Amino acid sequence: MPALRVLERGWLSANSIVFLDGNRLADDHLADSQPTLPGAVVVDTGYVSDAAQTVSLLRDTLNGRLLSAILNTHLHSDHCGGNAAVQAAWHCPILIPPGEADAVAAWDAGALSYDATGQECPRFAYDALLTPGDTLRLGGTNWDVHAAPGHDPHSIMLFAPEHRLLISADALWENGLGIIFPELLGRPGFGAAKEALDRIESLAPDCVIPGHGPAFVDVPQAIARARARLAGFEANPDRHAMYALKVLVQFLLLDQRTLSLAQIETLLGSADYLVQLNQRYLRQTVPMLARQACEALAKSGVAVFDGTGLRLP
Ligand SMILES: [Zn+2]
């Protein structure tokens, strides 16, 4: 197995994957005669509120090693919110998928998803790209970069053919997959998400390290569950919109721990994904929608709703 550690987090921060040794970042450095990087490589850095914890977990995992690079599967705030803090601690380069490179260079928080979700991500700069078709050497084995659009049009995943190991980001979890964000804005995304699942099926990984939750080995079952979920969303986009509403409010709750109805109404009235999913699919007044989100989160047991706001159970 490659020399890697999975720092499993929760839903506020995505998992970080640390490759301790045997790392090379560019195709032309893959020959065994080329020297490896002096230190470790981390894939994804969690949400900004957890950044100090991410740095401390990384420090423990590195056990005195340097960190030579940060890689991001995609640029949602729960995957790259710790980039700035981790880079400040180790002064290492950041590699991102190419799709949002210009938005990162200009730090266009509108084009990136942060304003539109009501989430935060401290500014960072990127140093190089992780382009589908590239091969990297991480943890002493080769990893191919594959496009994984759907959840995010620009997301990539990493596959190690020798070990049949996949880092899937939010394209596939053990029990489902991430929100198909483009659909909330009325842009196609379900088809791309299905293609990403087809791609995973054709890679036939023996083990998947997802963006959230533990690594899992029953990959065909997970693909079947994700396909069923996606088919349900496609048949009933309002259901997908309701799922997105719950996830985005829950994310803010995980960060803040309590939310008043007024805070939720502010989010629903200002964050573009939420404004648009309401206009396009759910068509409620903001106070009605806020109440509906609270009741739905309480019903699924992830929050307590007392009529005036939410708190974590
Ligand atoms: Zn994501």
mmCIF file of C-alpha atoms and ligand atoms in Angstrom:
data_model
loop_
_atom_site.group_PDB
_atom_site.id
_atom_site.type_symbol
_atom_site.label_atom_id
_atom_site.label_comp_id
_atom_site.label_asym_id
_atom_site.label_seq_id
_atom_site.Cartn_x
_atom_site.Cartn_y
_atom_site.Cartn_z
ATOM 1 C CA MET A 1 0.000 0.000 0.000
ATOM 2 C CA PRO A 2 1.174 3.567 -0.625
ATOM 3 C CA ALA A 3 2.461 5.476 2.403
ATOM 4 C CA LEU A 4 -0.648 7.495 3.187
ATOM 5 C CA ARG A 5 -2.734 8.526 6.169
ATOM 6 C CA VAL A 6 -6.393 9.547 6.007
ATOM 7 C CA LEU A 7 -7.288 12.287 8.482
ATOM 8 C CA GLU A 8 -10.994 11.565 8.661
ATOM 9 C CA ARG A 9 -12.966 14.657 9.634
ATOM 10 C CA GLY A 10 -16.691 15.304 9.504
ATOM 11 C CA TRP A 11 -19.126 17.279 7.360
ATOM 12 C CA LEU A 12 -17.741 20.744 8.142
ATOM 13 C CA SER A 13 -14.220 19.785 7.098
ATOM 14 C CA ALA A 14 -13.535 17.293 4.345
ATOM 15 C CA ASN A 15 -11.036 14.498 4.930
ATOM 16 C CA SER A 16 -7.353 15.266 4.414
ATOM 17 C CA ILE A 17 -5.128 12.595 2.886
ATOM 18 C CA VAL A 18 -1.430 12.775 3.726
ATOM 19 C CA PHE A 19 1.253 11.092 1.615
ATOM 20 C CA LEU A 20 4.249 10.881 3.872
ATOM 21 C CA ASP A 21 7.107 9.974 1.511
ATOM 22 C CA GLY A 22 7.876 9.094 -2.089
ATOM 23 C CA ASN A 23 6.213 12.126 -3.674
ATOM 24 C CA ARG A 24 6.865 13.715 -7.093
ATOM 25 C CA LEU A 25 4.479 16.198 -8.639
ATOM 26 C CA ALA A 26 5.197 16.392 -12.366
ATOM 27 C CA ASP A 27 4.992 13.797 -15.153
ATOM 28 C CA ASP A 28 8.550 14.385 -16.310
ATOM 29 C CA HIS A 29 9.842 13.641 -12.826
ATOM 30 C CA LEU A 30 8.284 10.193 -12.619
ATOM 31 C CA ALA A 31 11.418 8.312 -13.635
ATOM 32 C CA ASP A 32 12.778 6.519 -10.609
ATOM 33 C CA SER A 33 16.136 8.262 -11.064
ATOM 34 C CA GLN A 34 14.501 11.610 -10.254
ATOM 35 C CA PRO A 35 14.631 12.709 -6.628
ATOM 36 C CA THR A 36 11.437 12.741 -4.639
ATOM 37 C CA LEU A 37 10.202 15.829 -2.822
ATOM 38 C CA PRO A 38 11.823 16.333 0.559
ATOM 39 C CA GLY A 39 8.534 16.172 2.447
ATOM 40 C CA ALA A 40 4.934 15.046 2.554
ATOM 41 C CA VAL A 41 1.952 16.061 0.407
ATOM 42 C CA VAL A 42 -1.571 16.725 1.694
ATOM 43 C CA VAL A 43 -4.755 16.447 -0.358
ATOM 44 C CA ASP A 44 -7.450 18.930 0.874
ATOM 45 C CA THR A 45 -7.268 21.050 4.015
ATOM 46 C CA GLY A 46 -10.759 21.302 5.568
ATOM 47 C CA TYR A 47 -12.888 24.327 6.472
ATOM 48 C CA VAL A 48 -11.483 27.592 7.806
ATOM 49 C CA SER A 49 -13.037 27.219 11.294
ATOM 50 C CA ASP A 50 -11.091 23.978 11.733
ATOM 51 C CA ALA A 51 -7.841 25.355 10.266
ATOM 52 C CA ALA A 52 -5.913 25.378 13.573
ATOM 53 C CA GLN A 53 -7.009 21.785 14.202
ATOM 54 C CA THR A 54 -5.985 20.826 10.650
ATOM 55 C CA VAL A 55 -2.507 22.302 11.152
ATOM 56 C CA SER A 56 -2.161 20.487 14.466
ATOM 57 C CA LEU A 57 -3.384 17.133 13.040
ATOM 58 C CA LEU A 58 -0.975 17.554 10.144
ATOM 59 C CA ARG A 59 1.908 18.375 12.477
ATOM 60 C CA ASP A 60 1.249 15.162 14.441
ATOM 61 C CA THR A 61 0.958 13.107 11.243
ATOM 62 C CA LEU A 62 4.101 14.558 9.667
ATOM 63 C CA ASN A 63 6.084 13.688 12.790
ATOM 64 C CA GLY A 64 8.851 16.165 12.010
ATOM 65 C CA ARG A 65 8.707 15.910 8.197
ATOM 66 C CA LEU A 66 8.341 18.935 5.973
ATOM 67 C CA LEU A 67 5.169 19.480 4.004
ATOM 68 C CA SER A 68 6.118 19.893 0.337
ATOM 69 C CA ALA A 69 2.742 20.582 -1.296
ATOM 70 C CA ILE A 70 -0.998 21.080 -0.847
ATOM 71 C CA LEU A 71 -3.281 19.512 -3.477
ATOM 72 C CA ASN A 72 -7.003 20.292 -3.787
ATOM 73 C CA THR A 73 -9.564 17.980 -5.363
ATOM 74 C CA HIS A 74 -11.852 20.988 -5.815
ATOM 75 C CA LEU A 75 -12.263 24.430 -4.359
ATOM 76 C CA HIS A 76 -15.291 24.135 -2.102
ATOM 77 C CA SER A 77 -14.644 25.811 1.237
ATOM 78 C CA ASP A 78 -14.672 22.521 3.184
ATOM 79 C CA HIS A 79 -11.802 21.220 1.023
ATOM 80 C CA CYS A 80 -9.542 24.284 0.706
ATOM 81 C CA GLY A 81 -10.526 26.493 3.664
ATOM 82 C CA GLY A 82 -7.341 25.453 5.472
ATOM 83 C CA ASN A 83 -5.024 26.147 2.497
ATOM 84 C CA ALA A 84 -3.913 29.566 3.755
ATOM 85 C CA ALA A 85 -3.192 28.342 7.306
ATOM 86 C CA VAL A 86 -1.384 25.186 6.163
ATOM 87 C CA GLN A 87 0.660 27.168 3.655
ATOM 88 C CA ALA A 88 1.553 29.720 6.330
ATOM 89 C CA ALA A 89 2.800 26.887 8.560
ATOM 90 C CA TRP A 90 4.912 25.060 5.937
ATOM 91 C CA HIS A 91 5.441 27.586 3.084
ATOM 92 C CA CYS A 92 4.584 24.964 0.466
ATOM 93 C CA PRO A 93 3.082 25.346 -3.015
ATOM 94 C CA ILE A 94 -0.640 24.789 -3.728
ATOM 95 C CA LEU A 95 -1.889 22.793 -6.729
ATOM 96 C CA ILE A 96 -5.506 23.142 -7.878
ATOM 97 C CA PRO A 97 -7.655 21.798 -10.734
ATOM 98 C CA PRO A 98 -7.515 24.144 -13.733
ATOM 99 C CA GLY A 99 -11.204 25.138 -14.003
ATOM 100 C CA GLU A 100 -11.167 27.915 -11.427
ATOM 101 C CA ALA A 101 -7.540 29.011 -11.731
ATOM 102 C CA ASP A 102 -8.449 32.483 -13.028
ATOM 103 C CA ALA A 103 -11.041 32.975 -10.279
ATOM 104 C CA VAL A 104 -8.443 32.021 -7.653
ATOM 105 C CA ALA A 105 -5.797 34.304 -9.176
ATOM 106 C CA ALA A 106 -8.223 37.232 -9.045
ATOM 107 C CA TRP A 107 -9.838 35.908 -5.819
ATOM 108 C CA ASP A 108 -13.307 36.322 -7.294
ATOM 109 C CA ALA A 109 -15.382 35.124 -4.304
ATOM 110 C CA GLY A 110 -18.487 35.472 -6.474
ATOM 111 C CA ALA A 111 -17.183 33.131 -9.184
ATOM 112 C CA LEU A 112 -15.813 30.781 -6.518
ATOM 113 C CA SER A 113 -18.634 29.298 -4.427
ATOM 114 C CA TYR A 114 -18.065 31.151 -1.151
ATOM 115 C CA ASP A 115 -20.486 34.096 -1.425
ATOM 116 C CA ALA A 116 -23.080 31.900 -3.117
ATOM 117 C CA THR A 117 -23.121 29.396 -0.235
ATOM 118 C CA GLY A 118 -22.680 31.872 2.636
ATOM 119 C CA GLN A 119 -19.413 30.096 3.501
ATOM 120 C CA GLU A 120 -15.940 31.479 4.081
ATOM 121 C CA CYS A 121 -12.555 30.693 2.600
ATOM 122 C CA PRO A 122 -9.424 32.726 3.319
ATOM 123 C CA ARG A 123 -7.646 33.884 0.190
ATOM 124 C CA PHE A 124 -4.823 31.750 -1.152
ATOM 125 C CA ALA A 125 -2.796 31.732 -4.367
ATOM 126 C CA TYR A 126 -2.072 28.659 -6.462
ATOM 127 C CA ASP A 127 1.330 27.655 -7.795
ATOM 128 C CA ALA A 128 0.535 24.897 -10.292
ATOM 129 C CA LEU A 129 -2.370 22.925 -11.768
ATOM 130 C CA LEU A 130 -3.644 19.372 -11.354
ATOM 131 C CA THR A 131 -4.925 18.678 -14.836
ATOM 132 C CA PRO A 132 -6.927 15.583 -15.830
ATOM 133 C CA GLY A 133 -4.519 13.318 -17.701
ATOM 134 C CA ASP A 134 -1.574 14.219 -15.436
ATOM 135 C CA THR A 135 0.145 11.508 -13.426
ATOM 136 C CA LEU A 136 1.734 12.231 -10.047
ATOM 137 C CA ARG A 137 3.763 10.036 -7.767
ATOM 138 C CA LEU A 138 2.411 10.120 -4.226
ATOM 139 C CA GLY A 139 3.331 7.800 -1.386
ATOM 140 C CA GLY A 140 5.598 5.869 -3.737
ATOM 141 C CA THR A 141 2.934 4.972 -6.300
ATOM 142 C CA ASN A 142 1.516 6.615 -9.422
ATOM 143 C CA TRP A 143 -1.793 8.499 -9.296
ATOM 144 C CA ASP A 144 -3.719 9.500 -12.404
ATOM 145 C CA VAL A 145 -5.722 12.722 -12.310
ATOM 146 C CA HIS A 146 -9.291 12.187 -13.591
ATOM 147 C CA ALA A 147 -12.036 14.752 -14.146
ATOM 148 C CA ALA A 148 -14.984 14.233 -11.773
ATOM 149 C CA PRO A 149 -17.617 16.807 -12.762
ATOM 150 C CA GLY A 150 -21.203 16.798 -11.471
ATOM 151 C CA HIS A 151 -21.017 17.875 -7.827
ATOM 152 C CA ASP A 152 -18.577 20.551 -8.981
ATOM 153 C CA PRO A 153 -17.821 21.008 -12.690
ATOM 154 C CA HIS A 154 -14.107 21.465 -11.942
ATOM 155 C CA SER A 155 -13.495 18.663 -9.435
ATOM 156 C CA ILE A 156 -10.842 16.048 -9.993
ATOM 157 C CA MET A 157 -10.275 12.646 -8.409
ATOM 158 C CA LEU A 158 -7.035 10.667 -8.046
ATOM 159 C CA PHE A 159 -6.670 6.994 -8.956
ATOM 160 C CA ALA A 160 -3.716 4.710 -8.207
ATOM 161 C CA PRO A 161 -3.957 1.830 -10.732
ATOM 162 C CA GLU A 162 -1.323 -0.306 -9.034
ATOM 163 C CA HIS A 163 -3.333 -0.430 -5.800
ATOM 164 C CA ARG A 164 -6.805 0.165 -7.313
ATOM 165 C CA LEU A 165 -7.271 2.982 -4.838
ATOM 166 C CA LEU A 166 -9.455 6.027 -5.582
ATOM 167 C CA ILE A 167 -9.616 9.417 -3.884
ATOM 168 C CA SER A 168 -13.135 10.354 -4.987
ATOM 169 C CA ALA A 169 -13.683 13.770 -3.315
ATOM 170 C CA ASP A 170 -17.463 14.416 -3.371
ATOM 171 C CA ALA A 171 -18.192 12.479 -6.587
ATOM 172 C CA LEU A 172 -18.880 9.312 -4.565
ATOM 173 C CA TRP A 173 -19.412 8.699 -0.866
ATOM 174 C CA GLU A 174 -20.226 5.413 0.816
ATOM 175 C CA ASN A 175 -23.852 6.554 1.118
ATOM 176 C CA GLY A 176 -24.514 8.939 -1.723
ATOM 177 C CA LEU A 177 -22.756 11.895 -3.251
ATOM 178 C CA GLY A 178 -22.521 15.678 -2.940
ATOM 179 C CA ILE A 179 -25.119 18.231 -4.064
ATOM 180 C CA ILE A 180 -25.075 18.669 -7.849
ATOM 181 C CA PHE A 181 -24.406 22.408 -7.536
ATOM 182 C CA PRO A 182 -24.840 23.506 -11.196
ATOM 183 C CA GLU A 183 -28.440 22.220 -11.189
ATOM 184 C CA LEU A 184 -29.326 24.686 -8.412
ATOM 185 C CA LEU A 185 -28.525 27.468 -10.891
ATOM 186 C CA GLY A 186 -30.489 25.787 -13.685
ATOM 187 C CA ARG A 187 -27.338 24.459 -15.403
ATOM 188 C CA PRO A 188 -26.959 20.797 -16.338
ATOM 189 C CA GLY A 189 -25.067 18.663 -13.824
ATOM 190 C CA PHE A 190 -26.910 15.369 -13.330
ATOM 191 C CA GLY A 191 -25.526 13.943 -16.606
ATOM 192 C CA ALA A 192 -21.955 14.848 -15.660
ATOM 193 C CA ALA A 193 -22.413 13.288 -12.209
ATOM 194 C CA LYS A 194 -23.585 10.058 -13.881
ATOM 195 C CA GLU A 195 -20.551 10.134 -16.164
ATOM 196 C CA ALA A 196 -18.279 10.536 -13.132
ATOM 197 C CA LEU A 197 -19.910 7.436 -11.609
ATOM 198 C CA ASP A 198 -19.438 5.587 -14.930
ATOM 199 C CA ARG A 199 -15.785 6.619 -14.860
ATOM 200 C CA ILE A 200 -15.412 5.290 -11.314
ATOM 201 C CA GLU A 201 -17.092 2.038 -12.331
ATOM 202 C CA SER A 202 -14.710 1.627 -15.270
ATOM 203 C CA LEU A 203 -11.681 2.310 -13.040
ATOM 204 C CA ALA A 204 -13.022 -0.456 -10.773
ATOM 205 C CA PRO A 205 -11.326 0.644 -7.537
ATOM 206 C CA ASP A 206 -10.987 -1.909 -4.732
ATOM 207 C CA CYS A 207 -11.102 0.872 -2.151
ATOM 208 C CA VAL A 208 -12.382 4.456 -2.169
ATOM 209 C CA ILE A 209 -11.229 7.284 0.100
ATOM 210 C CA PRO A 210 -14.136 9.746 -0.107
ATOM 211 C CA GLY A 211 -14.173 13.449 0.714
ATOM 212 C CA HIS A 212 -16.328 12.730 3.765
ATOM 213 C CA GLY A 213 -16.700 9.579 5.848
ATOM 214 C CA PRO A 214 -14.439 6.546 6.187
ATOM 215 C CA ALA A 215 -12.727 4.710 3.333
ATOM 216 C CA PHE A 216 -14.869 1.872 1.976
ATOM 217 C CA VAL A 217 -14.414 -1.274 -0.108
ATOM 218 C CA ASP A 218 -17.922 -2.209 -1.259
ATOM 219 C CA VAL A 219 -17.605 0.124 -4.224
ATOM 220 C CA PRO A 220 -20.275 -1.439 -6.518
ATOM 221 C CA GLN A 221 -22.886 -1.029 -3.751
ATOM 222 C CA ALA A 222 -21.862 2.585 -3.185
ATOM 223 C CA ILE A 223 -22.081 3.311 -6.921
ATOM 224 C CA ALA A 224 -25.529 1.695 -7.035
ATOM 225 C CA ARG A 225 -26.703 3.826 -4.089
ATOM 226 C CA ALA A 226 -25.289 7.008 -5.663
ATOM 227 C CA ARG A 227 -26.962 6.179 -8.995
ATOM 228 C CA ALA A 228 -30.324 5.598 -7.282
ATOM 229 C CA ARG A 229 -29.958 8.886 -5.398
ATOM 230 C CA LEU A 230 -29.081 10.746 -8.579
ATOM 231 C CA ALA A 231 -31.981 9.181 -10.495
ATOM 232 C CA GLY A 232 -34.317 10.319 -7.689
ATOM 233 C CA PHE A 233 -32.968 13.865 -7.903
ATOM 234 C CA GLU A 234 -33.225 13.923 -11.680
ATOM 235 C CA ALA A 235 -36.811 12.661 -11.600
ATOM 236 C CA ASN A 236 -37.698 15.184 -8.912
ATOM 237 C CA PRO A 237 -35.390 18.235 -8.938
ATOM 238 C CA ASP A 238 -37.395 19.760 -6.068
ATOM 239 C CA ARG A 239 -36.118 16.897 -3.914
ATOM 240 C CA HIS A 240 -32.565 17.753 -4.917
ATOM 241 C CA ALA A 241 -33.235 21.427 -4.081
ATOM 242 C CA MET A 242 -34.604 20.428 -0.660
ATOM 243 C CA TYR A 243 -31.527 18.236 -0.067
ATOM 244 C CA ALA A 244 -29.268 21.183 -0.978
ATOM 245 C CA LEU A 245 -31.234 23.508 1.324
ATOM 246 C CA LYS A 246 -30.791 21.104 4.234
ATOM 247 C CA VAL A 247 -27.085 20.532 3.547
ATOM 248 C CA LEU A 248 -26.253 24.234 3.216
ATOM 249 C CA VAL A 249 -28.150 25.220 6.397
ATOM 250 C CA GLN A 250 -26.649 22.254 8.253
ATOM 251 C CA PHE A 251 -23.158 23.321 7.165
ATOM 252 C CA LEU A 252 -23.670 26.764 8.708
ATOM 253 C CA LEU A 253 -25.094 25.137 11.850
ATOM 254 C CA LEU A 254 -22.070 22.834 12.198
ATOM 255 C CA ASP A 255 -19.899 25.938 12.038
ATOM 256 C CA GLN A 256 -21.956 28.187 14.342
ATOM 257 C CA ARG A 257 -23.492 25.457 16.583
ATOM 258 C CA THR A 258 -26.693 27.515 17.014
ATOM 259 C CA LEU A 259 -28.657 29.472 14.427
ATOM 260 C CA SER A 260 -31.650 31.752 14.996
ATOM 261 C CA LEU A 261 -34.477 31.766 12.449
ATOM 262 C CA ALA A 262 -33.376 35.338 11.612
ATOM 263 C CA GLN A 263 -29.850 34.139 10.779
ATOM 264 C CA ILE A 264 -31.249 31.372 8.599
ATOM 265 C CA GLU A 265 -33.551 33.848 6.841
ATOM 266 C CA THR A 266 -30.559 36.126 6.154
ATOM 267 C CA LEU A 267 -28.688 33.188 4.612
ATOM 268 C CA LEU A 268 -31.681 32.131 2.500
ATOM 269 C CA GLY A 269 -32.207 35.691 1.294
ATOM 270 C CA SER A 270 -28.571 36.434 0.425
ATOM 271 C CA ALA A 271 -26.588 33.333 -0.584
ATOM 272 C CA ASP A 272 -27.090 32.939 -4.314
ATOM 273 C CA TYR A 273 -27.374 29.133 -4.439
ATOM 274 C CA LEU A 274 -30.135 29.309 -1.811
ATOM 275 C CA VAL A 275 -31.885 32.269 -3.424
ATOM 276 C CA GLN A 276 -31.848 30.525 -6.784
ATOM 277 C CA LEU A 277 -32.877 27.073 -5.571
ATOM 278 C CA ASN A 278 -35.881 28.730 -3.932
ATOM 279 C CA GLN A 279 -36.797 30.818 -6.987
ATOM 280 C CA ARG A 280 -36.322 27.912 -9.356
ATOM 281 C CA TYR A 281 -37.673 24.949 -7.391
ATOM 282 C CA LEU A 282 -39.158 25.448 -3.931
ATOM 283 C CA ARG A 283 -40.868 28.842 -4.412
ATOM 284 C CA GLN A 284 -41.579 29.718 -0.785
ATOM 285 C CA THR A 285 -41.390 32.966 1.128
ATOM 286 C CA VAL A 286 -38.066 33.194 2.936
ATOM 287 C CA PRO A 287 -39.650 32.779 6.432
ATOM 288 C CA MET A 288 -41.601 29.724 5.209
ATOM 289 C CA LEU A 289 -38.480 28.223 3.665
ATOM 290 C CA ALA A 290 -36.433 28.855 6.824
ATOM 291 C CA ARG A 291 -39.057 27.073 8.924
ATOM 292 C CA GLN A 292 -39.215 24.216 6.423
ATOM 293 C CA ALA A 293 -35.417 23.804 6.529
ATOM 294 C CA CYS A 294 -35.468 23.742 10.353
ATOM 295 C CA GLU A 295 -38.252 21.180 10.475
ATOM 296 C CA ALA A 296 -36.533 18.979 7.898
ATOM 297 C CA LEU A 297 -33.209 19.073 9.779
ATOM 298 C CA ALA A 298 -34.968 18.311 13.075
ATOM 299 C CA LYS A 299 -36.821 15.420 11.435
ATOM 300 C CA SER A 300 -33.585 13.878 10.191
ATOM 301 C CA GLY A 301 -32.138 14.153 13.709
ATOM 302 C CA VAL A 302 -29.161 16.390 12.865
ATOM 303 C CA ALA A 303 -30.555 19.470 14.666
ATOM 304 C CA VAL A 304 -32.978 20.470 17.399
ATOM 305 C CA PHE A 305 -35.612 23.045 16.400
ATOM 306 C CA ASP A 306 -37.371 24.885 19.242
ATOM 307 C CA GLY A 307 -39.496 27.182 17.078
ATOM 308 C CA THR A 308 -37.051 30.095 17.287
ATOM 309 C CA GLY A 309 -33.884 28.526 15.896
ATOM 310 C CA LEU A 310 -31.659 25.475 15.527
ATOM 311 C CA ARG A 311 -28.994 23.966 17.696
ATOM 312 C CA LEU A 312 -26.872 20.865 17.399
ATOM 313 C CA PRO A 313 -28.326 17.929 19.342
HETATM 314 ZN ZN ZN B 1 -17.563 19.778 -2.579
#
